[in-house]
Amino acid sequence: MPVSWWIIAAALVITLFGIVAVPVGTMAGLVVGGLAAVLLLALFLRYGGARVEVDDARLHAGRAEIDRRYLGTVEALTGDAARHAFGRDCDPQAFLVLRSYIRGAVRVQITDPADPAPYWVIATRHPDRLAAALSGHSVGRS
């Protein structure tokens, strides 16, 4: 997660503490601030914790996984191409692993006839490395 998001979250928790503590009391402010901090921490860890892993047999993206034998063409996306892949050019049936703070992505065609998703679009900081790993040139994480 970007550092700016953590700073904004800290400011929000402090603000909530102040809004509640001044009229009601310090203990109530601590309870509300603490609950907000725990909730934001859980949300940030869940949203930012999507892992992308490639091994010899499978692709894991977020909570989903697929056998590599069902992977078709792989395309590394950057800039406007990555932004449009998650927006205006996105098929509604596509599977997305979106992390809005990451500017790169990889689009992977799915060849499994039983899978309703025509392709996956996976946000990654290293689209070229992930595309190479999925194309069989290397194995790793993104």
PDB file of C-alpha atoms in Angstrom:
ATOM      1  CA  MET A   1       0.000   0.000   0.000  1.00  0.00           C
ATOM      2  CA  PRO A   2       1.252   3.515  -0.704  1.00  0.00           C
ATOM      3  CA  VAL A   3       2.661   5.405   2.267  1.00  0.00           C
ATOM      4  CA  SER A   4       0.225   8.252   1.566  1.00  0.00           C
ATOM      5  CA  TRP A   5      -2.714   5.916   2.283  1.00  0.00           C
ATOM      6  CA  TRP A   6      -1.228   5.039   5.695  1.00  0.00           C
ATOM      7  CA  ILE A   7      -0.716   8.738   6.486  1.00  0.00           C
ATOM      8  CA  ILE A   8      -4.311   9.545   5.538  1.00  0.00           C
ATOM      9  CA  ALA A   9      -5.549   6.629   7.657  1.00  0.00           C
ATOM     10  CA  ALA A  10      -3.518   7.835  10.656  1.00  0.00           C
ATOM     11  CA  ALA A  11      -4.936  11.344  10.227  1.00  0.00           C
ATOM     12  CA  LEU A  12      -8.449   9.880  10.083  1.00  0.00           C
ATOM     13  CA  VAL A  13      -7.932   7.894  13.288  1.00  0.00           C
ATOM     14  CA  ILE A  14      -6.555  10.954  15.097  1.00  0.00           C
ATOM     15  CA  THR A  15      -9.455  13.074  13.827  1.00  0.00           C
ATOM     16  CA  LEU A  16     -12.021  10.514  14.982  1.00  0.00           C
ATOM     17  CA  PHE A  17     -10.334  10.365  18.366  1.00  0.00           C
ATOM     18  CA  GLY A  18     -10.546  14.162  18.697  1.00  0.00           C
ATOM     19  CA  ILE A  19     -14.147  14.379  17.504  1.00  0.00           C
ATOM     20  CA  VAL A  20     -15.266  11.862  20.122  1.00  0.00           C
ATOM     21  CA  ALA A  21     -12.830  12.630  22.960  1.00  0.00           C
ATOM     22  CA  VAL A  22     -13.576  16.349  23.235  1.00  0.00           C
ATOM     23  CA  PRO A  23     -17.334  16.146  23.868  1.00  0.00           C
ATOM     24  CA  VAL A  24     -17.595  12.655  25.381  1.00  0.00           C
ATOM     25  CA  GLY A  25     -14.242  11.848  27.001  1.00  0.00           C
ATOM     26  CA  THR A  26     -10.830  10.394  26.390  1.00  0.00           C
ATOM     27  CA  MET A  27     -11.874   6.779  26.931  1.00  0.00           C
ATOM     28  CA  ALA A  28     -14.642   6.990  24.316  1.00  0.00           C
ATOM     29  CA  GLY A  29     -12.210   8.663  21.925  1.00  0.00           C
ATOM     30  CA  LEU A  30      -9.708   5.864  22.450  1.00  0.00           C
ATOM     31  CA  VAL A  31     -12.375   3.233  21.799  1.00  0.00           C
ATOM     32  CA  VAL A  32     -13.594   4.888  18.588  1.00  0.00           C
ATOM     33  CA  GLY A  33     -10.047   5.655  17.408  1.00  0.00           C
ATOM     34  CA  GLY A  34      -8.909   2.125  18.231  1.00  0.00           C
ATOM     35  CA  LEU A  35     -11.825   0.538  16.388  1.00  0.00           C
ATOM     36  CA  ALA A  36     -11.191   2.754  13.366  1.00  0.00           C
ATOM     37  CA  ALA A  37      -7.489   1.855  13.417  1.00  0.00           C
ATOM     38  CA  VAL A  38      -8.215  -1.885  13.555  1.00  0.00           C
ATOM     39  CA  LEU A  39     -10.804  -1.642  10.776  1.00  0.00           C
ATOM     40  CA  LEU A  40      -8.520   0.382   8.501  1.00  0.00           C
ATOM     41  CA  LEU A  41      -5.599  -1.952   9.168  1.00  0.00           C
ATOM     42  CA  ALA A  42      -7.724  -4.975   8.262  1.00  0.00           C
ATOM     43  CA  LEU A  43      -9.021  -3.299   5.102  1.00  0.00           C
ATOM     44  CA  PHE A  44      -5.555  -2.203   3.982  1.00  0.00           C
ATOM     45  CA  LEU A  45      -4.006  -5.611   4.599  1.00  0.00           C
ATOM     46  CA  ARG A  46      -6.805  -7.339   2.731  1.00  0.00           C
ATOM     47  CA  TYR A  47      -6.771  -4.936  -0.218  1.00  0.00           C
ATOM     48  CA  GLY A  48      -2.995  -4.681  -0.498  1.00  0.00           C
ATOM     49  CA  GLY A  49      -2.276  -8.294   0.348  1.00  0.00           C
ATOM     50  CA  ALA A  50      -3.233  -9.841  -2.993  1.00  0.00           C
ATOM     51  CA  ARG A  51      -0.294 -12.068  -3.906  1.00  0.00           C
ATOM     52  CA  VAL A  52       0.609 -13.124  -7.400  1.00  0.00           C
ATOM     53  CA  GLU A  53       2.701 -16.292  -7.703  1.00  0.00           C
ATOM     54  CA  VAL A  54       3.731 -18.457 -10.603  1.00  0.00           C
ATOM     55  CA  ASP A  55       5.129 -21.958 -10.268  1.00  0.00           C
ATOM     56  CA  ASP A  56       5.647 -24.799 -12.727  1.00  0.00           C
ATOM     57  CA  ALA A  57       2.025 -25.935 -12.542  1.00  0.00           C
ATOM     58  CA  ARG A  58      -0.187 -23.005 -11.538  1.00  0.00           C
ATOM     59  CA  LEU A  59      -0.812 -19.277 -11.543  1.00  0.00           C
ATOM     60  CA  HIS A  60      -2.069 -17.867  -8.218  1.00  0.00           C
ATOM     61  CA  ALA A  61      -3.555 -14.354  -8.330  1.00  0.00           C
ATOM     62  CA  GLY A  62      -5.274 -13.097  -5.221  1.00  0.00           C
ATOM     63  CA  ARG A  63      -7.583 -15.898  -4.081  1.00  0.00           C
ATOM     64  CA  ALA A  64      -7.837 -17.519  -7.512  1.00  0.00           C
ATOM     65  CA  GLU A  65      -5.615 -20.081  -9.158  1.00  0.00           C
ATOM     66  CA  ILE A  66      -5.515 -21.791 -12.519  1.00  0.00           C
ATOM     67  CA  ASP A  67      -3.451 -24.544 -14.118  1.00  0.00           C
ATOM     68  CA  ARG A  68      -0.848 -23.163 -16.490  1.00  0.00           C
ATOM     69  CA  ARG A  69      -2.076 -25.479 -19.243  1.00  0.00           C
ATOM     70  CA  TYR A  70      -5.161 -23.216 -19.527  1.00  0.00           C
ATOM     71  CA  LEU A  71      -3.135 -20.054 -20.090  1.00  0.00           C
ATOM     72  CA  GLY A  72      -3.049 -18.593 -23.583  1.00  0.00           C
ATOM     73  CA  THR A  73      -1.335 -15.455 -24.789  1.00  0.00           C
ATOM     74  CA  VAL A  74       0.240 -13.216 -22.183  1.00  0.00           C
ATOM     75  CA  GLU A  75       0.546  -9.459 -22.594  1.00  0.00           C
ATOM     76  CA  ALA A  76       2.397  -7.023 -20.310  1.00  0.00           C
ATOM     77  CA  LEU A  77       0.515  -3.712 -19.983  1.00  0.00           C
ATOM     78  CA  THR A  78       1.772  -0.334 -18.795  1.00  0.00           C
ATOM     79  CA  GLY A  79       0.492   3.229 -18.807  1.00  0.00           C
ATOM     80  CA  ASP A  80      -2.809   3.838 -20.582  1.00  0.00           C
ATOM     81  CA  ALA A  81      -2.986   0.237 -21.792  1.00  0.00           C
ATOM     82  CA  ALA A  82      -3.033  -1.020 -18.194  1.00  0.00           C
ATOM     83  CA  ARG A  83      -5.523   1.637 -17.103  1.00  0.00           C
ATOM     84  CA  HIS A  84      -7.865   0.863 -20.008  1.00  0.00           C
ATOM     85  CA  ALA A  85      -7.581  -2.902 -19.412  1.00  0.00           C
ATOM     86  CA  PHE A  86      -9.272  -2.386 -16.031  1.00  0.00           C
ATOM     87  CA  GLY A  87     -11.745   0.160 -17.386  1.00  0.00           C
ATOM     88  CA  ARG A  88     -13.188   0.921 -20.789  1.00  0.00           C
ATOM     89  CA  ASP A  89     -11.594  -2.044 -22.601  1.00  0.00           C
ATOM     90  CA  CYS A  90     -12.482  -4.625 -19.943  1.00  0.00           C
ATOM     91  CA  ASP A  91     -14.771  -7.531 -20.724  1.00  0.00           C
ATOM     92  CA  PRO A  92     -17.387  -7.789 -17.930  1.00  0.00           C
ATOM     93  CA  GLN A  93     -16.622 -11.509 -17.592  1.00  0.00           C
ATOM     94  CA  ALA A  94     -12.875 -11.002 -17.148  1.00  0.00           C
ATOM     95  CA  PHE A  95     -11.288 -11.926 -13.828  1.00  0.00           C
ATOM     96  CA  LEU A  96      -9.509  -8.914 -12.303  1.00  0.00           C
ATOM     97  CA  VAL A  97      -6.902  -8.602  -9.598  1.00  0.00           C
ATOM     98  CA  LEU A  98      -7.063  -4.841  -9.218  1.00  0.00           C
ATOM     99  CA  ARG A  99      -4.784  -2.824  -6.992  1.00  0.00           C
ATOM    100  CA  SER A 100      -5.500   0.768  -7.985  1.00  0.00           C
ATOM    101  CA  TYR A 101      -2.184   2.086  -6.706  1.00  0.00           C
ATOM    102  CA  ILE A 102      -0.179  -0.160  -9.054  1.00  0.00           C
ATOM    103  CA  ARG A 103       0.340   1.169 -12.582  1.00  0.00           C
ATOM    104  CA  GLY A 104       1.252  -2.043 -14.439  1.00  0.00           C
ATOM    105  CA  ALA A 105      -0.743  -5.143 -15.352  1.00  0.00           C
ATOM    106  CA  VAL A 106      -0.646  -8.402 -17.271  1.00  0.00           C
ATOM    107  CA  ARG A 107      -3.507  -9.742 -19.386  1.00  0.00           C
ATOM    108  CA  VAL A 108      -3.587 -13.551 -19.663  1.00  0.00           C
ATOM    109  CA  GLN A 109      -5.961 -15.275 -22.080  1.00  0.00           C
ATOM    110  CA  ILE A 110      -7.790 -18.269 -20.579  1.00  0.00           C
ATOM    111  CA  THR A 111      -8.214 -21.309 -22.831  1.00  0.00           C
ATOM    112  CA  ASP A 112     -10.276 -23.459 -20.456  1.00  0.00           C
ATOM    113  CA  PRO A 113     -13.676 -23.907 -22.175  1.00  0.00           C
ATOM    114  CA  ALA A 114     -15.347 -24.428 -18.780  1.00  0.00           C
ATOM    115  CA  ASP A 115     -14.077 -21.081 -17.442  1.00  0.00           C
ATOM    116  CA  PRO A 116     -16.465 -18.165 -18.093  1.00  0.00           C
ATOM    117  CA  ALA A 117     -13.618 -15.625 -17.890  1.00  0.00           C
ATOM    118  CA  PRO A 118     -12.059 -14.975 -21.307  1.00  0.00           C
ATOM    119  CA  TYR A 119      -8.933 -13.581 -19.661  1.00  0.00           C
ATOM    120  CA  TRP A 120      -7.411 -12.431 -16.397  1.00  0.00           C
ATOM    121  CA  VAL A 121      -5.994  -8.952 -15.838  1.00  0.00           C
ATOM    122  CA  ILE A 122      -3.581  -8.872 -12.917  1.00  0.00           C
ATOM    123  CA  ALA A 123      -2.166  -5.652 -11.472  1.00  0.00           C
ATOM    124  CA  THR A 124       1.568  -5.934 -10.863  1.00  0.00           C
ATOM    125  CA  ARG A 125       4.522  -3.647 -10.271  1.00  0.00           C
ATOM    126  CA  HIS A 126       6.601  -5.752 -12.671  1.00  0.00           C
ATOM    127  CA  PRO A 127       4.454  -6.605 -15.720  1.00  0.00           C
ATOM    128  CA  ASP A 128       7.444  -7.643 -17.858  1.00  0.00           C
ATOM    129  CA  ARG A 129       8.714 -10.077 -15.214  1.00  0.00           C
ATOM    130  CA  LEU A 130       5.279 -11.610 -14.669  1.00  0.00           C
ATOM    131  CA  ALA A 131       4.676 -11.916 -18.418  1.00  0.00           C
ATOM    132  CA  ALA A 132       8.063 -13.617 -18.824  1.00  0.00           C
ATOM    133  CA  ALA A 133       7.302 -16.036 -15.980  1.00  0.00           C
ATOM    134  CA  LEU A 134       3.925 -16.916 -17.501  1.00  0.00           C
ATOM    135  CA  SER A 135       5.432 -17.336 -20.940  1.00  0.00           C
ATOM    136  CA  GLY A 136       7.818 -19.935 -19.548  1.00  0.00           C
ATOM    137  CA  HIS A 137      10.978 -17.823 -19.505  1.00  0.00           C
ATOM    138  CA  SER A 138      11.295 -17.794 -15.715  1.00  0.00           C
ATOM    139  CA  VAL A 139       9.436 -18.611 -12.507  1.00  0.00           C
ATOM    140  CA  GLY A 140       8.876 -16.086  -9.718  1.00  0.00           C
ATOM    141  CA  ARG A 141       6.677 -13.644  -7.862  1.00  0.00           C
ATOM    142  CA  SER A 142       5.241 -10.277  -8.728  1.00  0.00           C
TER     143      SER A 142
END
